[in-house]
mmCIF file of C-alpha atoms and ligand atoms in Angstrom:
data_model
loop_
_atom_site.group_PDB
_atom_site.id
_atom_site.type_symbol
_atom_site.label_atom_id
_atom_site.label_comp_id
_atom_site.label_asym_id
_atom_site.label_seq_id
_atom_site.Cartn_x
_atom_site.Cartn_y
_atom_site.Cartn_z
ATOM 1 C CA UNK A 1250 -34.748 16.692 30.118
ATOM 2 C CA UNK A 1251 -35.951 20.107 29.238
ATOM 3 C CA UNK A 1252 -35.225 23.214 32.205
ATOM 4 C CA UNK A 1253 -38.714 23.997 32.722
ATOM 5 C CA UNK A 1254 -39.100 27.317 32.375
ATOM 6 C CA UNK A 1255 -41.340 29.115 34.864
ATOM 7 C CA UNK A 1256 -42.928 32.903 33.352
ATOM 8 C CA UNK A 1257 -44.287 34.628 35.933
ATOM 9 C CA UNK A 1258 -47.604 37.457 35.841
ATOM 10 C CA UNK A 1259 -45.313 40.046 34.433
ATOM 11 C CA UNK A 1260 -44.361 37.923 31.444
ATOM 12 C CA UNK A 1261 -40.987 37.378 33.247
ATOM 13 C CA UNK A 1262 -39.125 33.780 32.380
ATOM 14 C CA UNK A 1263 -36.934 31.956 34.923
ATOM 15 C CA UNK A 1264 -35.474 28.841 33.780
ATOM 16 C CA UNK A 1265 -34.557 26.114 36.382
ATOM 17 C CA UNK A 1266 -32.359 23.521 36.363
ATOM 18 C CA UNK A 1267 -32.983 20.100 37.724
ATOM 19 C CA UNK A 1268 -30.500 18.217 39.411
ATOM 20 C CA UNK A 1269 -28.001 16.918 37.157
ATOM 21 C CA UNK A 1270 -28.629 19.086 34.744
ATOM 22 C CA UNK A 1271 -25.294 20.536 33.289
ATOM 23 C CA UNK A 1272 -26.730 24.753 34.088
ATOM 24 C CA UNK A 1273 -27.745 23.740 38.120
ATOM 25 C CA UNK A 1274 -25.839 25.567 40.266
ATOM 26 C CA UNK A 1275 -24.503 27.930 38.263
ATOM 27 C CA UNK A 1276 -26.261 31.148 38.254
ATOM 28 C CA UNK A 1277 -24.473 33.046 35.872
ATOM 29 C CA UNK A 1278 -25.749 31.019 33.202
ATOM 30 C CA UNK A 1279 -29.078 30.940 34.280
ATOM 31 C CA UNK A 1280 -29.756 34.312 34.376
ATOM 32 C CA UNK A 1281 -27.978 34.474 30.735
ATOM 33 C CA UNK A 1282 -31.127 31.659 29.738
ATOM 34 C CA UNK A 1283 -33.384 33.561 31.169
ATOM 35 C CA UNK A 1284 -32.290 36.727 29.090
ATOM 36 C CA UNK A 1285 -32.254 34.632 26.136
ATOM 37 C CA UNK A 1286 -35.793 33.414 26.982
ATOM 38 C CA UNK A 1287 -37.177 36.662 27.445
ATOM 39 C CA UNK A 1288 -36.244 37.937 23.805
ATOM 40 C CA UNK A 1289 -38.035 34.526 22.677
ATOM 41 C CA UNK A 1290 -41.012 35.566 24.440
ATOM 42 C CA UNK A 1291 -40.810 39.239 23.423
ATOM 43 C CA UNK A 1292 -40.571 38.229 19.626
ATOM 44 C CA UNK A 1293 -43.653 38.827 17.222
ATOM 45 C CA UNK A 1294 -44.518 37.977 13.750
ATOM 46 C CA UNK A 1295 -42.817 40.918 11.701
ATOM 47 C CA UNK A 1296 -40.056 41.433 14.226
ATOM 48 C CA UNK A 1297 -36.649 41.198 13.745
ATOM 49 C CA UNK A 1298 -34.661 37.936 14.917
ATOM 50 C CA UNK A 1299 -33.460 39.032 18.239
ATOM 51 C CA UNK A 1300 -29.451 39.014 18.602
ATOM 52 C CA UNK A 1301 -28.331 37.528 21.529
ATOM 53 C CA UNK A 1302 -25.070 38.763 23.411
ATOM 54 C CA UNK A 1303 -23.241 35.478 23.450
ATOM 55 C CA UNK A 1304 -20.511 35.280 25.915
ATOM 56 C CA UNK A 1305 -17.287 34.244 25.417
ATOM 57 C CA UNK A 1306 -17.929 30.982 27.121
ATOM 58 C CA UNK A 1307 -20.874 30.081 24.541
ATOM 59 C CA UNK A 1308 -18.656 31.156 21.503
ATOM 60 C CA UNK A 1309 -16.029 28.696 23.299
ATOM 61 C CA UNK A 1310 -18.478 25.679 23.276
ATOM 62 C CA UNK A 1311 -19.378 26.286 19.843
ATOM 63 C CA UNK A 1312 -15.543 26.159 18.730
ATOM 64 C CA UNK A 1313 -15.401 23.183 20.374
ATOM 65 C CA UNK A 1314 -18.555 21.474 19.279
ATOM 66 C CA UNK A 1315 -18.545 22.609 16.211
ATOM 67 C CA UNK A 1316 -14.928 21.411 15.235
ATOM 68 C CA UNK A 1317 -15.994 17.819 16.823
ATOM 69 C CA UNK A 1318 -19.002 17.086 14.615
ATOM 70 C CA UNK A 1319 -17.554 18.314 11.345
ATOM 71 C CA UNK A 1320 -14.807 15.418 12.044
ATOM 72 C CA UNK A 1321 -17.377 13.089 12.570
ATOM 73 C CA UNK A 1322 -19.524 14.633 9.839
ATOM 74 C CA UNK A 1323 -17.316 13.658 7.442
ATOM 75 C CA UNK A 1324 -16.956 9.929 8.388
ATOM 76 C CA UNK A 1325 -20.574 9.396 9.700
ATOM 77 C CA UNK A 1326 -23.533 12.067 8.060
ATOM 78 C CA UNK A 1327 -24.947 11.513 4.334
ATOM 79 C CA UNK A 1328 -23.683 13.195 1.078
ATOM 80 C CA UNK A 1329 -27.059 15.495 1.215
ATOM 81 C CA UNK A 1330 -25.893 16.678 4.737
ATOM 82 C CA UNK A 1331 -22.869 17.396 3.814
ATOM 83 C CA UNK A 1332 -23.467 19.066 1.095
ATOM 84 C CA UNK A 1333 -26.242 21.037 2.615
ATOM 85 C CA UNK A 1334 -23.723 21.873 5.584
ATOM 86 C CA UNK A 1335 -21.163 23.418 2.673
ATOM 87 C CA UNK A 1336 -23.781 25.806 1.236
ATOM 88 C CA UNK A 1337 -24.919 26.675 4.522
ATOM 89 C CA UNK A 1338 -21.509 27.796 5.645
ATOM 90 C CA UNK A 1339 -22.101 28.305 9.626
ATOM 91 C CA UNK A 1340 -19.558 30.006 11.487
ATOM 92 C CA UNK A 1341 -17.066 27.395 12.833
ATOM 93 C CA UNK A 1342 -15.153 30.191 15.652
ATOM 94 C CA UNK A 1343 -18.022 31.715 16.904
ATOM 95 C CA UNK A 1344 -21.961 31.227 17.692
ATOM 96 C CA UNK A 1345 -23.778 32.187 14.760
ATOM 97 C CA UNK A 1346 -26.792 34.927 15.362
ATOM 98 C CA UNK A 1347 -30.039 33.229 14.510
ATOM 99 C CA UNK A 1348 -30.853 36.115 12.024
ATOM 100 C CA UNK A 1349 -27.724 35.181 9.976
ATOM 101 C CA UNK A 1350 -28.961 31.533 9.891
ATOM 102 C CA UNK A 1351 -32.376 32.374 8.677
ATOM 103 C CA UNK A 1352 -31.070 34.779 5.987
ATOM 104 C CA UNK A 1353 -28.928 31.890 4.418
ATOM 105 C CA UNK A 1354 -31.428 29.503 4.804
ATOM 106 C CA UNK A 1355 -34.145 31.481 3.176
ATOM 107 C CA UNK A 1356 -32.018 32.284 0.654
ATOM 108 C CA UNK A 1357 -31.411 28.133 0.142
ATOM 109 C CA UNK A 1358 -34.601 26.926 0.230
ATOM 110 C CA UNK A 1359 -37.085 29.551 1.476
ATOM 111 C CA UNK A 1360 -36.933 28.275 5.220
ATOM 112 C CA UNK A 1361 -37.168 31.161 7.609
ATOM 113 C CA UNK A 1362 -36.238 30.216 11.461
ATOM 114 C CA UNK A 1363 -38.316 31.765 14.352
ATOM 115 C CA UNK A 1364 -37.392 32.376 17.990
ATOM 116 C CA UNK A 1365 -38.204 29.188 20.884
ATOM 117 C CA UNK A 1366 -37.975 30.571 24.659
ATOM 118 C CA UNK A 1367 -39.076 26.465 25.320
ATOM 119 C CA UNK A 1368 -41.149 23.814 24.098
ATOM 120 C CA UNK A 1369 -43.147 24.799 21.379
ATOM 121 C CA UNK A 1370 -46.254 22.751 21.293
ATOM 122 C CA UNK A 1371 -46.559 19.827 18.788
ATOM 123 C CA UNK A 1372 -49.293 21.418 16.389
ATOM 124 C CA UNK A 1373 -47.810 24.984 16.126
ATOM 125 C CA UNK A 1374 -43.969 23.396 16.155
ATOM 126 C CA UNK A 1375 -45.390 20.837 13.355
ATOM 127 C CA UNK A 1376 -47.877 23.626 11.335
ATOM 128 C CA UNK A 1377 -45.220 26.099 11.078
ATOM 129 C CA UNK A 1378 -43.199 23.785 8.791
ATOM 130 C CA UNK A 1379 -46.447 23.891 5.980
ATOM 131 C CA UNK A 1380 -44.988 27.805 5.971
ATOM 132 C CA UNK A 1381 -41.565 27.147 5.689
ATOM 133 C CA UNK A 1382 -40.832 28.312 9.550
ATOM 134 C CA UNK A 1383 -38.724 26.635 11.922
ATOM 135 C CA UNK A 1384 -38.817 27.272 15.657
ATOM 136 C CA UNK A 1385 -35.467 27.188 17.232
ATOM 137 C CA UNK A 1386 -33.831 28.058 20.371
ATOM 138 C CA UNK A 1387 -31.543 30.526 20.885
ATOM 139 C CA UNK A 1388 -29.263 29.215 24.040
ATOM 140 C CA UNK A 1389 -26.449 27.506 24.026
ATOM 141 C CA UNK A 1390 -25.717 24.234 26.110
ATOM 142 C CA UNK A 1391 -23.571 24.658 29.394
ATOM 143 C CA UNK A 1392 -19.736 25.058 28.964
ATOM 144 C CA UNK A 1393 -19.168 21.870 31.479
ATOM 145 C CA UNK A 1394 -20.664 19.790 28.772
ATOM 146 C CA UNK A 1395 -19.845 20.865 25.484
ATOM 147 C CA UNK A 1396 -20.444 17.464 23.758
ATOM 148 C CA UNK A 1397 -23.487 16.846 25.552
ATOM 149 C CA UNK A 1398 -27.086 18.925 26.185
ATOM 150 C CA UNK A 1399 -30.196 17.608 27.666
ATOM 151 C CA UNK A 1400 -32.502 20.093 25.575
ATOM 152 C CA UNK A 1401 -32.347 20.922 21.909
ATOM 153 C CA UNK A 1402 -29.659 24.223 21.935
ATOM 154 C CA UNK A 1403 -28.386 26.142 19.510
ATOM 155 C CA UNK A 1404 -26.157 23.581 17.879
ATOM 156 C CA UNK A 1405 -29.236 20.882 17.410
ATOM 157 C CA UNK A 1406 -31.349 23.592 15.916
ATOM 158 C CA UNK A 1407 -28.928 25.165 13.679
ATOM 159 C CA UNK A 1408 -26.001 22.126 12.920
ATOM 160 C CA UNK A 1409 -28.974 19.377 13.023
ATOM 161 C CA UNK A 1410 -31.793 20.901 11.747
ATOM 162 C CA UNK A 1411 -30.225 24.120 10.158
ATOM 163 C CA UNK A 1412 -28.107 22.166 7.723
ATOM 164 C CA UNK A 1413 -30.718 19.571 6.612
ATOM 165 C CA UNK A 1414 -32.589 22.789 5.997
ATOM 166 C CA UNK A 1415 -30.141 24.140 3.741
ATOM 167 C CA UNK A 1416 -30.893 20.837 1.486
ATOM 168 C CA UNK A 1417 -34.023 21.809 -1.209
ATOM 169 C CA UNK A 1418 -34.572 17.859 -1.351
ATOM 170 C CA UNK A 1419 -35.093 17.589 2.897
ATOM 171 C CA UNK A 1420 -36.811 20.751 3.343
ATOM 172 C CA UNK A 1421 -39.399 19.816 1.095
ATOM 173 C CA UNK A 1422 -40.237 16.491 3.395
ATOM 174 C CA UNK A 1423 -40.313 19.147 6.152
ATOM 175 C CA UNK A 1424 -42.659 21.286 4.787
ATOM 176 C CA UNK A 1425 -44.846 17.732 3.517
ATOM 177 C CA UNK A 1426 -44.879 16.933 7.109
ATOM 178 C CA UNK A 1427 -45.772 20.294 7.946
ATOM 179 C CA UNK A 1428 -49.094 20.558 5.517
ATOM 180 C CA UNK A 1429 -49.675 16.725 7.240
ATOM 181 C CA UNK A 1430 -49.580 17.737 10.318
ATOM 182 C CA UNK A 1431 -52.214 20.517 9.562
ATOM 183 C CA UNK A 1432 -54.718 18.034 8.245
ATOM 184 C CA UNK A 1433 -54.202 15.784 10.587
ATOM 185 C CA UNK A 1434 -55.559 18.002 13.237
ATOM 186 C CA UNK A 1435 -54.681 17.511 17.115
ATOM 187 C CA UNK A 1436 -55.363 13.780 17.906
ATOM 188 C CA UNK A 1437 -53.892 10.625 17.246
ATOM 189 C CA UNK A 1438 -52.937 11.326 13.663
ATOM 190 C CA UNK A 1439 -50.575 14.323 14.693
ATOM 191 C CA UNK A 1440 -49.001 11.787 17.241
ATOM 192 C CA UNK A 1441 -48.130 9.952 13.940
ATOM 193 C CA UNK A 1442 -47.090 12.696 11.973
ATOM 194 C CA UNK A 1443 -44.570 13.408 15.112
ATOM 195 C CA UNK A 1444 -43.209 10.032 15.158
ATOM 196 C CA UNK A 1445 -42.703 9.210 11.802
ATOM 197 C CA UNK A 1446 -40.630 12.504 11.758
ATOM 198 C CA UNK A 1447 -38.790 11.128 14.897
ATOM 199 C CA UNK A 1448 -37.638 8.729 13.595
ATOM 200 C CA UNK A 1449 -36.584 10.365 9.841
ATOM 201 C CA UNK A 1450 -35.732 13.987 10.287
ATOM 202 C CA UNK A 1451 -34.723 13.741 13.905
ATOM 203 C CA UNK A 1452 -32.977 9.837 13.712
ATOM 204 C CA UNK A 1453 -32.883 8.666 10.326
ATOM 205 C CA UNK A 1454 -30.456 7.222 8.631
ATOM 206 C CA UNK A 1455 -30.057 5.850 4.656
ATOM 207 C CA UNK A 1456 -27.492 3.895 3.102
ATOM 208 C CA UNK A 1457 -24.886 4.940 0.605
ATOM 209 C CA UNK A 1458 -22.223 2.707 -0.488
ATOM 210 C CA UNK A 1459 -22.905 -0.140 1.279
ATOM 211 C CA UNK A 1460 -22.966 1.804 4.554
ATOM 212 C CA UNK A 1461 -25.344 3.777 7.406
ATOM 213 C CA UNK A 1462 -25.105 7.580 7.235
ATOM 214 C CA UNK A 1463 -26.812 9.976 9.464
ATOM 215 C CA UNK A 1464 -29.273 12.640 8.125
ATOM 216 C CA UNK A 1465 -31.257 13.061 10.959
ATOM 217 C CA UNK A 1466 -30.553 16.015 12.653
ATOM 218 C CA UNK A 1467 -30.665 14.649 16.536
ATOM 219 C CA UNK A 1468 -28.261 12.265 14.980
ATOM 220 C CA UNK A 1469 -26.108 15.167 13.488
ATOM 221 C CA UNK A 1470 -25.837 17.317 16.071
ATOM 222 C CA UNK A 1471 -25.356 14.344 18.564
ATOM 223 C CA UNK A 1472 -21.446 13.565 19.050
ATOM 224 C CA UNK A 1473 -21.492 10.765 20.981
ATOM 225 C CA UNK A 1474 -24.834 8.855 18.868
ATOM 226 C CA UNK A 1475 -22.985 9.659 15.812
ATOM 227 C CA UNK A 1476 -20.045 7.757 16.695
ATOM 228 C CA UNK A 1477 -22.550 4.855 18.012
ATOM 229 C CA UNK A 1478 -25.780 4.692 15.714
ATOM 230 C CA UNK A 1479 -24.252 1.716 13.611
ATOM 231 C CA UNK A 1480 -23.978 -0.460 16.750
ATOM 232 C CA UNK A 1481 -27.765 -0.245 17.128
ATOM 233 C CA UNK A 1482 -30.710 -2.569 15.414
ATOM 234 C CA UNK A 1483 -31.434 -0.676 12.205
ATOM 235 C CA UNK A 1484 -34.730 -1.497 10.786
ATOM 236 C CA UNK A 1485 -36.421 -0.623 6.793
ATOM 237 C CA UNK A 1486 -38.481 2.325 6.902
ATOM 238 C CA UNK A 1487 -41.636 0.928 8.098
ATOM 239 C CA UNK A 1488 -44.740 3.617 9.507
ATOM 240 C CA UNK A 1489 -46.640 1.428 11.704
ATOM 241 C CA UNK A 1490 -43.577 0.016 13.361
ATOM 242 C CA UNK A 1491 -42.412 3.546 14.063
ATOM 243 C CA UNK A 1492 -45.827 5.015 14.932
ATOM 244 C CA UNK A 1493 -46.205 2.374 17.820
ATOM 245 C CA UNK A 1494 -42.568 2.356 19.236
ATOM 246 C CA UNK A 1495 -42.730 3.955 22.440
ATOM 247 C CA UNK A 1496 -39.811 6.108 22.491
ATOM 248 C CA UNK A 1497 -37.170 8.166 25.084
ATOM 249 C CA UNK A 1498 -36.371 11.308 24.222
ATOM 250 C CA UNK A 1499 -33.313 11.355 26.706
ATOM 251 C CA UNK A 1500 -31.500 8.808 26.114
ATOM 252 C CA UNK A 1501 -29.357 7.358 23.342
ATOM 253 C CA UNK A 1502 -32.247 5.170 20.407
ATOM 254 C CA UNK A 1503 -32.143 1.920 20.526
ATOM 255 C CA UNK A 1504 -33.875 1.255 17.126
ATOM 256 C CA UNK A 1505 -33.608 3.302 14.017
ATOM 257 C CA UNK A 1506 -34.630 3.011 10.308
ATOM 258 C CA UNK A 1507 -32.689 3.126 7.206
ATOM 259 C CA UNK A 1508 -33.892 4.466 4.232
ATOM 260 C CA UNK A 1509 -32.030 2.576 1.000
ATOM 261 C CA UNK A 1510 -31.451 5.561 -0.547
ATOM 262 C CA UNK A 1511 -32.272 9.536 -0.703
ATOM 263 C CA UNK A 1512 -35.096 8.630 -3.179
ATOM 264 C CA UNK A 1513 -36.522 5.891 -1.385
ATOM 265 C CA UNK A 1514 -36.992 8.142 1.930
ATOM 266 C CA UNK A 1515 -39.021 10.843 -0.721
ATOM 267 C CA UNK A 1516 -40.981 8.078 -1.616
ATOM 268 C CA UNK A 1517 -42.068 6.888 1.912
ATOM 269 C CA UNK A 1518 -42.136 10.083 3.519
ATOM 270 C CA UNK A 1519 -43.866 11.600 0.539
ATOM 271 C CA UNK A 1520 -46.709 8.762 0.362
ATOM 272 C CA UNK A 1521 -46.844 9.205 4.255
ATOM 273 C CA UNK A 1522 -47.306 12.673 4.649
ATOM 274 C CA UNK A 1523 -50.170 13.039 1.264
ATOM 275 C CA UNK A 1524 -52.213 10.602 3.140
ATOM 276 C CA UNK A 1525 -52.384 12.279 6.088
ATOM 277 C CA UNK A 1526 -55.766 13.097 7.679
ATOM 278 C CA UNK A 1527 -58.075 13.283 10.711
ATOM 279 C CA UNK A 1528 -58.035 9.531 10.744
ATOM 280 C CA UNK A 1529 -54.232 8.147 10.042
ATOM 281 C CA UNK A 1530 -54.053 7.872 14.146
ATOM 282 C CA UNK A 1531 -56.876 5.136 14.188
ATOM 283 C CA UNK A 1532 -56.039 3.436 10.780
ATOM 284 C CA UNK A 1533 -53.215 3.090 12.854
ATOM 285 C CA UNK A 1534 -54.198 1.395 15.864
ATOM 286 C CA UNK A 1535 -53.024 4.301 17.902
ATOM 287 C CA UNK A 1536 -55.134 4.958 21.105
ATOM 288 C CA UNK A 1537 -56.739 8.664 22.689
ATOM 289 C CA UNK A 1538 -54.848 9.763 25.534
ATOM 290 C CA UNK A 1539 -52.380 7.100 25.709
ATOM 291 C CA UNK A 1540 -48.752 8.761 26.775
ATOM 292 C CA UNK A 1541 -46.262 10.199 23.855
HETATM 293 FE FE1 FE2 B 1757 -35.094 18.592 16.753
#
């Protein structure tokens, strides 16, 4: 459940906040979104990040978020995340600046993180990652909810995606899928290019030592999945099984895929993405137009 956000003719955004949403209701925090927003919007190639004036309430979610998934980080995400999570070294007492995450992780692995305001669509999200550029949002989610946000915030972009950026070995499978998705133009095959990184660098999960760690980073930056994704049917890595699950992006998964090891998921992600082109959506059996 993304706020849609609503720009008017004078390039002005206005987020709003269905009902149920966490934000309705509470204006405060909406015009703080919108502010945030409107620096997304105002960004250009070249710019600097923008800094955002995080209130105390944000920094006060973050504390608490934070401090929950690096308990559960060490009991439930993989050795590469981990590690990845050490180097990257995020603030745990305040909101980090998106500049300051970009700066470390270029200085990792050469990935450079770029300003959201909303949904970025699939081909520009997906072709950005060929150049090592990661489009994240800036917001953080609303202080009634800190374990829970409808839409990707700061703490999925930066603890989920951030940290499995700060690994050389999973930022290279995001750049693969990156260079796939630019072959594989805007059809069906991009469809499968998003899916298969649904399920791997948003859900997936390997085994080590006999048991299912996270590296995904929905999975990462999810508290209450993380505590649950073992309950769930885990299947082997398998692309036409994932490419044809239909799939909810709101609600907990109830199938995910295991790779056996770090290795193996280079393997099948690597052999995936390579063979990537205009056609990969038909080989597949996927169908034009068909909702995803
Ligand atoms: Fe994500």
């Amino acid at each position: 459940m993304f706020a849609p956000l609503v720009i008017d003719a004078a390039g002005t955004p206005d987020v709003t906040f269905p009902p149920g949403h966490p934000g309705a209701g509470d204006d405060e925090y909406r015009m703080h979104r919108n502010e945030i927003a409107a620096a997304a919007l105002a960004y250009r190639d070249g710019d600097p990040l923008p800094d955002i004036g995080y209130t105390p309430r944000d920094h006060d979610t973050w504390r608490r978020i934070s401090a929950a998934l690096a308990s559960l980080h060490r009991e439930f995400a993989s050795t590469e995340a981990r590690d990845a999570a050490e180097r990257l070294a995020l603030p745990a007492d305040r909101v980090p600046q998106l500049s300051e995450a970009s700066r470390r992780l270029e200085h990792l692995t050469g990935f450079t993180l770029r300003p959201a305001a909303g949904i970025v669509p699939l081909s520009e999200f997906y072709g950005s990652l060929a150049d090592c550029m990661f489009h994240a949002t800036q917001f953080i989610r609303h202080p009634s909810k800190p374990l829970f946000s409808p839409e990707p915030d700061m703490v999925h972009e930066v603890i989920g995606h951030g940290t499995t950026l700060a690994s050389s070995r999973f930022a290279k499978l995001y750049r693969q899928a990156g260079e796939a998705a630019r072959r594989a133009g805007n059809g069906t095959s991009l469809k499968a290019v998003s899916r298969v990184f649904w399920f791997t660098l948003e859900y997936g999960v390997m085994e080590e030592n006999g048991q299912f760690m996270a590296y995904g980073a929905s999975l990462l930056s999810a508290y209450g999945e993380l505590q649950s994704f073992r309950g769930v049917e885990i299947r082997p890595l398998d692309v036409r099984d994932m490419v044809t699950r239909p799939y909810d992006v709101t609600s907990y998964q109830p199938v995910l895929y295991a790779a056996e090891s770090l290795a193996h998921l280079e393997d099948f992600l690597g052999e995936f993405s390579s063979g990537v082109d205009g056609d990969t959506g038909d080989r597949l059996g996927l169908v034009p137009g068909e909702k995803w």
